[in-house]
Amino acid sequence: MNYPDQLIAYYQTVAEECVPGLSLDCVIFGFHDTRLKVLLLRWKETNEWCLPGGFIYKKESVDAAAGRVLHERTGLNQLFLQQFHLFGEAVRYDREDTWQRQKMPMPFGGSWPDRTISMGYYALVDYTKVTPTADFLSDECVWCEVGDLPSLLYDHRQIIDVALQTLRLQLNWQPIGLNLMPEKFTIPDLQRLYETVLGRSLDARNFHKKITGLSILTRLNERRTGGAYKSPYLYQFDQTNYQKALVNGNLIFV
C-alpha cells in the first residue's frame, strides 16, 4: 500500500485521542434529478464501499464530531444534522475478514476493540452545494442513488435503511424540503422529492393545494423555461414561516 506511515499515524491518533469502541456513521442525503441520493466512500485500491464516518475525540462532543466528518466529506459547515439511531449489535461485522478485504493491516497487531458501537446521523444537504471529498483511506467519494446502492461494508446498508425509515417518519416535523431542495424550485420538483422519500405517488392537485396552503412558500416572478410543457412558476421557501410551522407542528400535509 502507498500510505502505511499515514495509516499508522492515524491508528495511533485513534488509540490515544479518541473514545475507545465508539464511532459514528453519517448518511448524507441529497436530492438531484428526481432521485434521492446518498454520499458513499470507496476504500483505497478496493471495490469496497461504505458510509462516511469516524471516531470521536475525547475532547469533543458527538455532535461536533459528526459535524467535522460532514464538513470533511462535503465542504459544508451549516448542515441539518440529526442523530437517529444507535447501532450496537454484539457482532456488527467480521473484523478480520473486513480488514483483509480492504487490503489493510489489522491495527495495533489486531488489538482493535472487541466491539464498536456506532451512532447514526443523517444529514440533509443541497446537492448542488456539495463538493464530495475523499480522504486518505479512500479513492472516491461519490453520490449513489438510494434505490441502486453497491454492496456495502459492515452494517452500512442497514444504517441507510434505518435512516430512510426515520426520514419518512419525521417528514412532517423536520425541514426536509428546506434542506434538500435548491434555492428555487417548482411545485412538481417539491412533489417529486416527497414522493421519492415516501416511495409512493401523490396526487398533484391535492399536493399543490396543501403545500401552498401552509404559507411556507413564496411564488417568484420567474418561470422555468425550456420544457416541453407549460413553464411552471418557481418558488422558494419563506424560512421564517417554515420555522414557525416546524415549531407549531403545522407541516402535516402528506
mmCIF file with all atom_site columns, N, CA, C and O in Angstrom, residues 28-66:
data_model
loop_
_atom_site.group_PDB
_atom_site.id
_atom_site.type_symbol
_atom_site.label_atom_id
_atom_site.label_alt_id
_atom_site.label_comp_id
_atom_site.label_asym_id
_atom_site.label_entity_id
_atom_site.label_seq_id
_atom_site.pdbx_PDB_ins_code
_atom_site.Cartn_x
_atom_site.Cartn_y
_atom_site.Cartn_z
_atom_site.occupancy
_atom_site.B_iso_or_equiv
_atom_site.pdbx_formal_charge
_atom_site.auth_seq_id
_atom_site.auth_comp_id
_atom_site.auth_asym_id
_atom_site.auth_atom_id
_atom_site.pdbx_PDB_model_num
ATOM 1   N N  . ILE A 1 28 ? -25.592 10.895 4.423   1.00 0.00 ? 28 ILE A N  1
ATOM 2   C CA . ILE A 1 28 ? -25.738 12.245 3.868   1.00 0.00 ? 28 ILE A CA 1
ATOM 3   C C  . ILE A 1 28 ? -26.667 12.164 2.656   1.00 0.00 ? 28 ILE A C  1
ATOM 4   O O  . ILE A 1 28 ? -26.293 11.632 1.614   1.00 0.00 ? 28 ILE A O  1
ATOM 5   N N  . PHE A 1 29 ? -27.875 12.685 2.817   1.00 0.00 ? 29 PHE A N  1
ATOM 6   C CA . PHE A 1 29 ? -28.869 12.635 1.751   1.00 0.00 ? 29 PHE A CA 1
ATOM 7   C C  . PHE A 1 29 ? -28.789 13.891 0.890   1.00 0.00 ? 29 PHE A C  1
ATOM 8   O O  . PHE A 1 29 ? -28.646 15.010 1.388   1.00 0.00 ? 29 PHE A O  1
ATOM 9   N N  . GLY A 1 30 ? -28.917 13.692 -0.427  1.00 0.00 ? 30 GLY A N  1
ATOM 10  C CA . GLY A 1 30 ? -29.053 14.789 -1.374  1.00 0.00 ? 30 GLY A CA 1
ATOM 11  C C  . GLY A 1 30 ? -30.128 14.424 -2.392  1.00 0.00 ? 30 GLY A C  1
ATOM 12  O O  . GLY A 1 30 ? -30.419 13.240 -2.600  1.00 0.00 ? 30 GLY A O  1
ATOM 13  N N  . PHE A 1 31 ? -30.723 15.417 -3.018  1.00 0.00 ? 31 PHE A N  1
ATOM 14  C CA . PHE A 1 31 ? -31.787 15.186 -3.998  1.00 0.00 ? 31 PHE A CA 1
ATOM 15  C C  . PHE A 1 31 ? -31.392 15.856 -5.300  1.00 0.00 ? 31 PHE A C  1
ATOM 16  O O  . PHE A 1 31 ? -31.128 17.054 -5.347  1.00 0.00 ? 31 PHE A O  1
ATOM 17  N N  . HIS A 1 32 ? -31.350 15.036 -6.376  1.00 0.00 ? 32 HIS A N  1
ATOM 18  C CA . HIS A 1 32 ? -30.920 15.568 -7.670  1.00 0.00 ? 32 HIS A CA 1
ATOM 19  C C  . HIS A 1 32 ? -31.550 14.758 -8.795  1.00 0.00 ? 32 HIS A C  1
ATOM 20  O O  . HIS A 1 32 ? -31.599 13.534 -8.744  1.00 0.00 ? 32 HIS A O  1
ATOM 21  N N  . ASP A 1 33 ? -32.047 15.474 -9.795  1.00 0.00 ? 33 ASP A N  1
ATOM 22  C CA . ASP A 1 33 ? -32.607 14.818 -10.979 1.00 0.00 ? 33 ASP A CA 1
ATOM 23  C C  . ASP A 1 33 ? -33.699 13.820 -10.584 1.00 0.00 ? 33 ASP A C  1
ATOM 24  O O  . ASP A 1 33 ? -33.734 12.697 -11.079 1.00 0.00 ? 33 ASP A O  1
ATOM 25  N N  . THR A 1 34 ? -34.578 14.251 -9.678  1.00 0.00 ? 34 THR A N  1
ATOM 26  C CA . THR A 1 34 ? -35.714 13.477 -9.156  1.00 0.00 ? 34 THR A CA 1
ATOM 27  C C  . THR A 1 34 ? -35.281 12.206 -8.436  1.00 0.00 ? 34 THR A C  1
ATOM 28  O O  . THR A 1 34 ? -36.075 11.283 -8.277  1.00 0.00 ? 34 THR A O  1
ATOM 29  N N  . ARG A 1 35 ? -34.049 12.134 -7.971  1.00 0.00 ? 35 ARG A N  1
ATOM 30  C CA . ARG A 1 35 ? -33.561 10.943 -7.277  1.00 0.00 ? 35 ARG A CA 1
ATOM 31  C C  . ARG A 1 35 ? -32.999 11.331 -5.907  1.00 0.00 ? 35 ARG A C  1
ATOM 32  O O  . ARG A 1 35 ? -32.305 12.343 -5.774  1.00 0.00 ? 35 ARG A O  1
ATOM 33  N N  . LEU A 1 36 ? -33.323 10.515 -4.904  1.00 0.00 ? 36 LEU A N  1
ATOM 34  C CA . LEU A 1 36 ? -32.723 10.687 -3.593  1.00 0.00 ? 36 LEU A CA 1
ATOM 35  C C  . LEU A 1 36 ? -31.394 9.942  -3.592  1.00 0.00 ? 36 LEU A C  1
ATOM 36  O O  . LEU A 1 36 ? -31.331 8.767  -3.955  1.00 0.00 ? 36 LEU A O  1
ATOM 37  N N  . LYS A 1 37 ? -30.345 10.621 -3.175  1.00 0.00 ? 37 LYS A N  1
ATOM 38  C CA . LYS A 1 37 ? -29.005 10.042 -3.245  1.00 0.00 ? 37 LYS A CA 1
ATOM 39  C C  . LYS A 1 37 ? -28.323 10.103 -1.889  1.00 0.00 ? 37 LYS A C  1
ATOM 40  O O  . LYS A 1 37 ? -28.705 10.872 -1.003  1.00 0.00 ? 37 LYS A O  1
ATOM 41  N N  . VAL A 1 38 ? -27.292 9.273  -1.744  1.00 0.00 ? 38 VAL A N  1
ATOM 42  C CA . VAL A 1 38 ? -26.529 9.232  -0.502  1.00 0.00 ? 38 VAL A CA 1
ATOM 43  C C  . VAL A 1 38 ? -25.048 9.229  -0.860  1.00 0.00 ? 38 VAL A C  1
ATOM 44  O O  . VAL A 1 38 ? -24.635 8.661  -1.881  1.00 0.00 ? 38 VAL A O  1
ATOM 45  N N  . LEU A 1 39 ? -24.255 9.881  -0.038  1.00 0.00 ? 39 LEU A N  1
ATOM 46  C CA . LEU A 1 39 ? -22.822 10.001 -0.307  1.00 0.00 ? 39 LEU A CA 1
ATOM 47  C C  . LEU A 1 39 ? -22.082 8.781  0.243   1.00 0.00 ? 39 LEU A C  1
ATOM 48  O O  . LEU A 1 39 ? -22.244 8.425  1.416   1.00 0.00 ? 39 LEU A O  1
ATOM 49  N N  . LEU A 1 40 ? -21.266 8.145  -0.615  1.00 0.00 ? 40 LEU A N  1
ATOM 50  C CA . LEU A 1 40 ? -20.527 6.948  -0.218  1.00 0.00 ? 40 LEU A CA 1
ATOM 51  C C  . LEU A 1 40 ? -19.035 7.102  -0.523  1.00 0.00 ? 40 LEU A C  1
ATOM 52  O O  . LEU A 1 40 ? -18.643 7.858  -1.422  1.00 0.00 ? 40 LEU A O  1
ATOM 53  N N  . LEU A 1 41 ? -18.234 6.348  0.230   1.00 0.00 ? 41 LEU A N  1
ATOM 54  C CA . LEU A 1 41 ? -16.789 6.307  0.024   1.00 0.00 ? 41 LEU A CA 1
ATOM 55  C C  . LEU A 1 41 ? -16.374 4.945  -0.509  1.00 0.00 ? 41 LEU A C  1
ATOM 56  O O  . LEU A 1 41 ? -16.914 3.926  -0.079  1.00 0.00 ? 41 LEU A O  1
ATOM 57  N N  . ARG A 1 42 ? -15.415 4.935  -1.439  1.00 0.00 ? 42 ARG A N  1
ATOM 58  C CA . ARG A 1 42 ? -14.824 3.671  -1.892  1.00 0.00 ? 42 ARG A CA 1
ATOM 59  C C  . ARG A 1 42 ? -13.425 3.567  -1.298  1.00 0.00 ? 42 ARG A C  1
ATOM 60  O O  . ARG A 1 42 ? -12.571 4.434  -1.523  1.00 0.00 ? 42 ARG A O  1
ATOM 61  N N  . TRP A 1 43 ? -13.200 2.485  -0.525  1.00 0.00 ? 43 TRP A N  1
ATOM 62  C CA . TRP A 1 43 ? -11.919 2.299  0.138   1.00 0.00 ? 43 TRP A CA 1
ATOM 63  C C  . TRP A 1 43 ? -10.775 2.228  -0.862  1.00 0.00 ? 43 TRP A C  1
ATOM 64  O O  . TRP A 1 43 ? -10.934 1.711  -1.975  1.00 0.00 ? 43 TRP A O  1
ATOM 65  N N  . LYS A 1 44 ? -9.652  2.704  -0.447  1.00 0.00 ? 44 LYS A N  1
ATOM 66  C CA . LYS A 1 44 ? -8.483  2.833  -1.311  1.00 0.00 ? 44 LYS A CA 1
ATOM 67  C C  . LYS A 1 44 ? -8.085  1.491  -1.922  1.00 0.00 ? 44 LYS A C  1
ATOM 68  O O  . LYS A 1 44 ? -7.959  0.486  -1.222  1.00 0.00 ? 44 LYS A O  1
ATOM 69  N N  . GLU A 1 45 ? -7.926  1.490  -3.249  1.00 0.00 ? 45 GLU A N  1
ATOM 70  C CA . GLU A 1 45 ? -7.452  0.352  -4.032  1.00 0.00 ? 45 GLU A CA 1
ATOM 71  C C  . GLU A 1 45 ? -8.328  -0.892 -3.858  1.00 0.00 ? 45 GLU A C  1
ATOM 72  O O  . GLU A 1 45 ? -7.847  -2.025 -3.927  1.00 0.00 ? 45 GLU A O  1
ATOM 73  N N  . THR A 1 46 ? -9.638  -0.692 -3.594  1.00 0.00 ? 46 THR A N  1
ATOM 74  C CA . THR A 1 46 ? -10.586 -1.803 -3.495  1.00 0.00 ? 46 THR A CA 1
ATOM 75  C C  . THR A 1 46 ? -11.886 -1.399 -4.182  1.00 0.00 ? 46 THR A C  1
ATOM 76  O O  . THR A 1 46 ? -12.052 -0.256 -4.630  1.00 0.00 ? 46 THR A O  1
ATOM 77  N N  . ASN A 1 47 ? -12.816 -2.319 -4.245  1.00 0.00 ? 47 ASN A N  1
ATOM 78  C CA . ASN A 1 47 ? -14.175 -2.033 -4.708  1.00 0.00 ? 47 ASN A CA 1
ATOM 79  C C  . ASN A 1 47 ? -15.161 -2.063 -3.538  1.00 0.00 ? 47 ASN A C  1
ATOM 80  O O  . ASN A 1 47 ? -16.341 -2.352 -3.720  1.00 0.00 ? 47 ASN A O  1
ATOM 81  N N  . GLU A 1 48 ? -14.659 -1.795 -2.348  1.00 0.00 ? 48 GLU A N  1
ATOM 82  C CA . GLU A 1 48 ? -15.477 -1.821 -1.137  1.00 0.00 ? 48 GLU A CA 1
ATOM 83  C C  . GLU A 1 48 ? -16.013 -0.423 -0.835  1.00 0.00 ? 48 GLU A C  1
ATOM 84  O O  . GLU A 1 48 ? -15.264 0.554  -0.831  1.00 0.00 ? 48 GLU A O  1
ATOM 85  N N  . TRP A 1 49 ? -17.328 -0.348 -0.561  1.00 0.00 ? 49 TRP A N  1
ATOM 86  C CA . TRP A 1 49 ? -17.988 0.930  -0.323  1.00 0.00 ? 49 TRP A CA 1
ATOM 87  C C  . TRP A 1 49 ? -18.499 1.009  1.109   1.00 0.00 ? 49 TRP A C  1
ATOM 88  O O  . TRP A 1 49 ? -18.867 -0.004 1.705   1.00 0.00 ? 49 TRP A O  1
ATOM 89  N N  . CYS A 1 50 ? -18.542 2.239  1.635   1.00 0.00 ? 50 CYS A N  1
ATOM 90  C CA . CYS A 1 50 ? -19.058 2.429  2.989   1.00 0.00 ? 50 CYS A CA 1
ATOM 91  C C  . CYS A 1 50 ? -19.537 3.863  3.151   1.00 0.00 ? 50 CYS A C  1
ATOM 92  O O  . CYS A 1 50 ? -19.317 4.722  2.284   1.00 0.00 ? 50 CYS A O  1
ATOM 93  N N  . LEU A 1 51 ? -20.198 4.124  4.274   1.00 0.00 ? 51 LEU A N  1
ATOM 94  C CA . LEU A 1 51 ? -20.637 5.466  4.615   1.00 0.00 ? 51 LEU A CA 1
ATOM 95  C C  . LEU A 1 51 ? -19.480 6.288  5.166   1.00 0.00 ? 51 LEU A C  1
ATOM 96  O O  . LEU A 1 51 ? -18.543 5.739  5.747   1.00 0.00 ? 51 LEU A O  1
ATOM 97  N N  . PRO A 1 52 ? -19.524 7.597  5.017   1.00 0.00 ? 52 PRO A N  1
ATOM 98  C CA . PRO A 1 52 ? -18.566 8.441  5.734   1.00 0.00 ? 52 PRO A CA 1
ATOM 99  C C  . PRO A 1 52 ? -18.768 8.282  7.240   1.00 0.00 ? 52 PRO A C  1
ATOM 100 O O  . PRO A 1 52 ? -19.898 8.122  7.707   1.00 0.00 ? 52 PRO A O  1
ATOM 101 N N  . GLY A 1 53 ? -17.698 8.300  7.972   1.00 0.00 ? 53 GLY A N  1
ATOM 102 C CA . GLY A 1 53 ? -17.804 8.155  9.418   1.00 0.00 ? 53 GLY A CA 1
ATOM 103 C C  . GLY A 1 53 ? -16.472 8.395  10.076  1.00 0.00 ? 53 GLY A C  1
ATOM 104 O O  . GLY A 1 53 ? -15.525 8.892  9.448   1.00 0.00 ? 53 GLY A O  1
ATOM 105 N N  . GLY A 1 54 ? -16.399 8.055  11.324  1.00 0.00 ? 54 GLY A N  1
ATOM 106 C CA . GLY A 1 54 ? -15.146 8.249  12.033  1.00 0.00 ? 54 GLY A CA 1
ATOM 107 C C  . GLY A 1 54 ? -15.308 8.062  13.522  1.00 0.00 ? 54 GLY A C  1
ATOM 108 O O  . GLY A 1 54 ? -16.335 7.565  13.996  1.00 0.00 ? 54 GLY A O  1
ATOM 109 N N  . PHE A 1 55 ? -14.284 8.469  14.241  1.00 0.00 ? 55 PHE A N  1
ATOM 110 C CA . PHE A 1 55 ? -14.268 8.320  15.686  1.00 0.00 ? 55 PHE A CA 1
ATOM 111 C C  . PHE A 1 55 ? -14.437 9.674  16.355  1.00 0.00 ? 55 PHE A C  1
ATOM 112 O O  . PHE A 1 55 ? -14.308 10.725 15.730  1.00 0.00 ? 55 PHE A O  1
ATOM 113 N N  . ILE A 1 56 ? -14.726 9.640  17.655  1.00 0.00 ? 56 ILE A N  1
ATOM 114 C CA . ILE A 1 56 ? -14.985 10.855 18.412  1.00 0.00 ? 56 ILE A CA 1
ATOM 115 C C  . ILE A 1 56 ? -13.791 11.154 19.304  1.00 0.00 ? 56 ILE A C  1
ATOM 116 O O  . ILE A 1 56 ? -13.364 10.302 20.095  1.00 0.00 ? 56 ILE A O  1
ATOM 117 N N  . TYR A 1 57 ? -13.244 12.338 19.162  1.00 0.00 ? 57 TYR A N  1
ATOM 118 C CA . TYR A 1 57 ? -12.150 12.732 20.042  1.00 0.00 ? 57 TYR A CA 1
ATOM 119 C C  . TYR A 1 57 ? -12.662 12.897 21.475  1.00 0.00 ? 57 TYR A C  1
ATOM 120 O O  . TYR A 1 57 ? -13.812 13.291 21.703  1.00 0.00 ? 57 TYR A O  1
ATOM 121 N N  . LYS A 1 58 ? -11.803 12.604 22.429  1.00 0.00 ? 58 LYS A N  1
ATOM 122 C CA . LYS A 1 58 ? -12.204 12.645 23.829  1.00 0.00 ? 58 LYS A CA 1
ATOM 123 C C  . LYS A 1 58 ? -12.613 14.049 24.274  1.00 0.00 ? 58 LYS A C  1
ATOM 124 O O  . LYS A 1 58 ? -13.377 14.199 25.230  1.00 0.00 ? 58 LYS A O  1
ATOM 125 N N  . LYS A 1 59 ? -12.134 15.051 23.574  1.00 0.00 ? 59 LYS A N  1
ATOM 126 C CA . LYS A 1 59 ? -12.398 16.432 23.983  1.00 0.00 ? 59 LYS A CA 1
ATOM 127 C C  . LYS A 1 59 ? -13.476 17.106 23.117  1.00 0.00 ? 59 LYS A C  1
ATOM 128 O O  . LYS A 1 59 ? -13.639 18.329 23.197  1.00 0.00 ? 59 LYS A O  1
ATOM 129 N N  . GLU A 1 60 ? -14.211 16.356 22.316  1.00 0.00 ? 60 GLU A N  1
ATOM 130 C CA . GLU A 1 60 ? -15.268 16.957 21.507  1.00 0.00 ? 60 GLU A CA 1
ATOM 131 C C  . GLU A 1 60 ? -16.587 16.247 21.752  1.00 0.00 ? 60 GLU A C  1
ATOM 132 O O  . GLU A 1 60 ? -16.621 15.070 22.137  1.00 0.00 ? 60 GLU A O  1
ATOM 133 N N  . SER A 1 61 ? -17.685 16.944 21.529  1.00 0.00 ? 61 SER A N  1
ATOM 134 C CA . SER A 1 61 ? -18.999 16.329 21.669  1.00 0.00 ? 61 SER A CA 1
ATOM 135 C C  . SER A 1 61 ? -19.274 15.437 20.462  1.00 0.00 ? 61 SER A C  1
ATOM 136 O O  . SER A 1 61 ? -18.627 15.579 19.409  1.00 0.00 ? 61 SER A O  1
ATOM 137 N N  . VAL A 1 62 ? -20.227 14.540 20.595  1.00 0.00 ? 62 VAL A N  1
ATOM 138 C CA . VAL A 1 62 ? -20.539 13.654 19.472  1.00 0.00 ? 62 VAL A CA 1
ATOM 139 C C  . VAL A 1 62 ? -21.125 14.448 18.309  1.00 0.00 ? 62 VAL A C  1
ATOM 140 O O  . VAL A 1 62 ? -20.858 14.137 17.135  1.00 0.00 ? 62 VAL A O  1
ATOM 141 N N  . ASP A 1 63 ? -21.919 15.481 18.594  1.00 0.00 ? 63 ASP A N  1
ATOM 142 C CA . ASP A 1 63 ? -22.473 16.300 17.517  1.00 0.00 ? 63 ASP A CA 1
ATOM 143 C C  . ASP A 1 63 ? -21.366 17.053 16.784  1.00 0.00 ? 63 ASP A C  1
ATOM 144 O O  . ASP A 1 63 ? -21.401 17.183 15.551  1.00 0.00 ? 63 ASP A O  1
ATOM 145 N N  . ALA A 1 64 ? -20.382 17.546 17.545  1.00 0.00 ? 64 ALA A N  1
ATOM 146 C CA . ALA A 1 64 ? -19.253 18.230 16.912  1.00 0.00 ? 64 ALA A CA 1
ATOM 147 C C  . ALA A 1 64 ? -18.458 17.269 16.037  1.00 0.00 ? 64 ALA A C  1
ATOM 148 O O  . ALA A 1 64 ? -17.986 17.635 14.954  1.00 0.00 ? 64 ALA A O  1
ATOM 149 N N  . ALA A 1 65 ? -18.315 16.028 16.487  1.00 0.00 ? 65 ALA A N  1
ATOM 150 C CA . ALA A 1 65 ? -17.598 15.022 15.691  1.00 0.00 ? 65 ALA A CA 1
ATOM 151 C C  . ALA A 1 65 ? -18.337 14.752 14.382  1.00 0.00 ? 65 ALA A C  1
ATOM 152 O O  . ALA A 1 65 ? -17.716 14.657 13.315  1.00 0.00 ? 65 ALA A O  1
ATOM 153 N N  . ALA A 1 66 ? -19.659 14.629 14.455  1.00 0.00 ? 66 ALA A N  1
ATOM 154 C CA . ALA A 1 66 ? -20.446 14.402 13.240  1.00 0.00 ? 66 ALA A CA 1
ATOM 155 C C  . ALA A 1 66 ? -20.340 15.591 12.293  1.00 0.00 ? 66 ALA A C  1
ATOM 156 O O  . ALA A 1 66 ? -20.189 15.421 11.078  1.00 0.00 ? 66 ALA A O  1
#
